[in-house]
Coordinates of C-alpha atoms in Angstrom, one line a residue:
M24 CA -14.8 -11.9 -22.5
N25 CA -13.5 -12.2 -19.0
P26 CA -14.2 -9.2 -16.7
T27 CA -11.4 -7.0 -15.6
Y28 CA -13.4 -5.7 -12.6
A29 CA -16.0 -7.2 -10.3
V30 CA -18.2 -5.0 -8.2
V31 CA -19.7 -6.5 -5.0
L32 CA -22.7 -4.9 -3.4
V33 CA -24.5 -6.1 -0.3
D34 CA -28.2 -5.4 -0.5
Y35 CA -30.2 -5.3 2.7
H36 CA -33.5 -3.5 1.8
A37 CA -31.6 -1.0 -0.3
G38 CA -34.2 -1.0 -3.2
D39 CA -33.5 1.5 -5.9
L40 CA -30.1 2.4 -4.3
V41 CA -28.7 -0.8 -5.8
V42 CA -30.0 0.1 -9.3
S43 CA -28.4 3.6 -9.1
A44 CA -25.1 2.1 -7.8
L45 CA -25.0 -0.4 -10.7
Q46 CA -25.9 2.4 -13.2
S47 CA -22.9 4.5 -12.0
V48 CA -20.7 1.4 -12.4
A49 CA -21.9 0.8 -16.0
D50 CA -21.5 4.5 -16.8
D51 CA -17.9 4.7 -15.6
M52 CA -16.8 1.3 -17.0
G53 CA -17.8 2.2 -20.5
T54 CA -16.4 -0.6 -22.7
T55 CA -14.3 -2.2 -19.9
A56 CA -15.4 -5.7 -19.2
W57 CA -17.0 -5.9 -15.7
E58 CA -19.3 -8.0 -13.6
A59 CA -21.3 -7.4 -10.5
V60 CA -22.3 -9.7 -7.7
V61 CA -25.2 -8.4 -5.6
V62 CA -25.6 -10.3 -2.3
D63 CA -29.2 -10.1 -1.1
N64 CA -29.0 -10.4 2.7
A65 CA -32.5 -11.8 3.4
A66 CA -34.8 -9.4 1.7
S67 CA -38.4 -9.1 2.9
E68 CA -41.3 -10.1 0.7
A69 CA -41.6 -6.5 -0.5
D70 CA -38.0 -6.6 -1.8
A71 CA -38.3 -10.1 -3.2
T72 CA -38.6 -9.0 -6.8
P73 CA -35.9 -6.5 -7.7
P74 CA -35.9 -4.7 -11.0
A75 CA -34.3 -6.5 -13.9
D76 CA -30.5 -6.5 -13.8
P77 CA -28.1 -5.9 -16.6
P78 CA -26.7 -9.2 -18.0
Q79 CA -23.3 -8.8 -16.2
V80 CA -25.1 -8.7 -12.8
R81 CA -25.6 -11.8 -10.7
R82 CA -27.6 -12.1 -7.5
I83 CA -26.9 -14.3 -4.5
R84 CA -29.9 -14.6 -2.2
N85 CA -29.3 -15.5 1.4
A86 CA -32.1 -17.0 3.5
V87 CA -30.9 -15.1 6.6
N88 CA -28.9 -12.0 7.1
V89 CA -25.4 -13.3 7.4
G90 CA -23.9 -9.8 8.1
F91 CA -22.0 -7.4 5.9
G92 CA -18.5 -9.0 6.1
T93 CA -19.7 -12.5 5.3
A94 CA -21.9 -11.3 2.4
V95 CA -18.9 -9.4 0.9
N96 CA -16.8 -12.6 1.2
Q97 CA -19.6 -14.5 -0.6
G98 CA -19.6 -11.9 -3.4
V99 CA -15.8 -11.9 -3.8
A100 CA -15.8 -15.7 -3.9
A101 CA -18.5 -15.7 -6.6
S102 CA -16.6 -13.2 -8.8
S103 CA -14.1 -14.1 -11.5
A104 CA -12.3 -10.8 -12.1
P105 CA -8.8 -10.1 -10.9
F106 CA -9.8 -6.7 -9.3
V107 CA -12.8 -6.3 -7.0
I108 CA -14.5 -3.1 -6.0
V109 CA -16.7 -3.4 -2.8
M110 CA -19.4 -0.8 -2.7
N111 CA -22.3 0.1 -0.4
P112 CA -25.6 0.5 -2.3
D113 CA -25.6 4.3 -1.6
C114 CA -22.1 4.7 -3.2
R115 CA -21.7 6.0 -6.8
L116 CA -18.7 5.8 -9.1
T117 CA -17.9 9.1 -10.5
A118 CA -16.5 9.7 -14.0
G119 CA -12.9 8.5 -14.1
A120 CA -13.0 6.5 -10.9
V121 CA -12.0 3.2 -12.6
A122 CA -9.3 4.9 -14.7
A123 CA -7.8 6.3 -11.5
M124 CA -7.4 2.7 -10.1
R125 CA -5.4 1.5 -13.1

């Protein structure tokens, strides 16, 4: 099934914030098809092994920090959904957020 929404997150040493952001997306999307692209902007060795991602999450790893705007553009280019939500790792979707965008 093709995703309706793509979520793009730029990760720069955000750790568990990314996990919480993705969980908020999963909770609000419910049965709506979605994908996420997490662009890792040159994580340190300590950040090199993130927790396991849900199957609809893809990671792009940059060797250097290319900046927020370029990383967002990478994520959007790698997505396949017609609608894209750009989120910072410390953002959370609240119940009904996606429905309000329809």
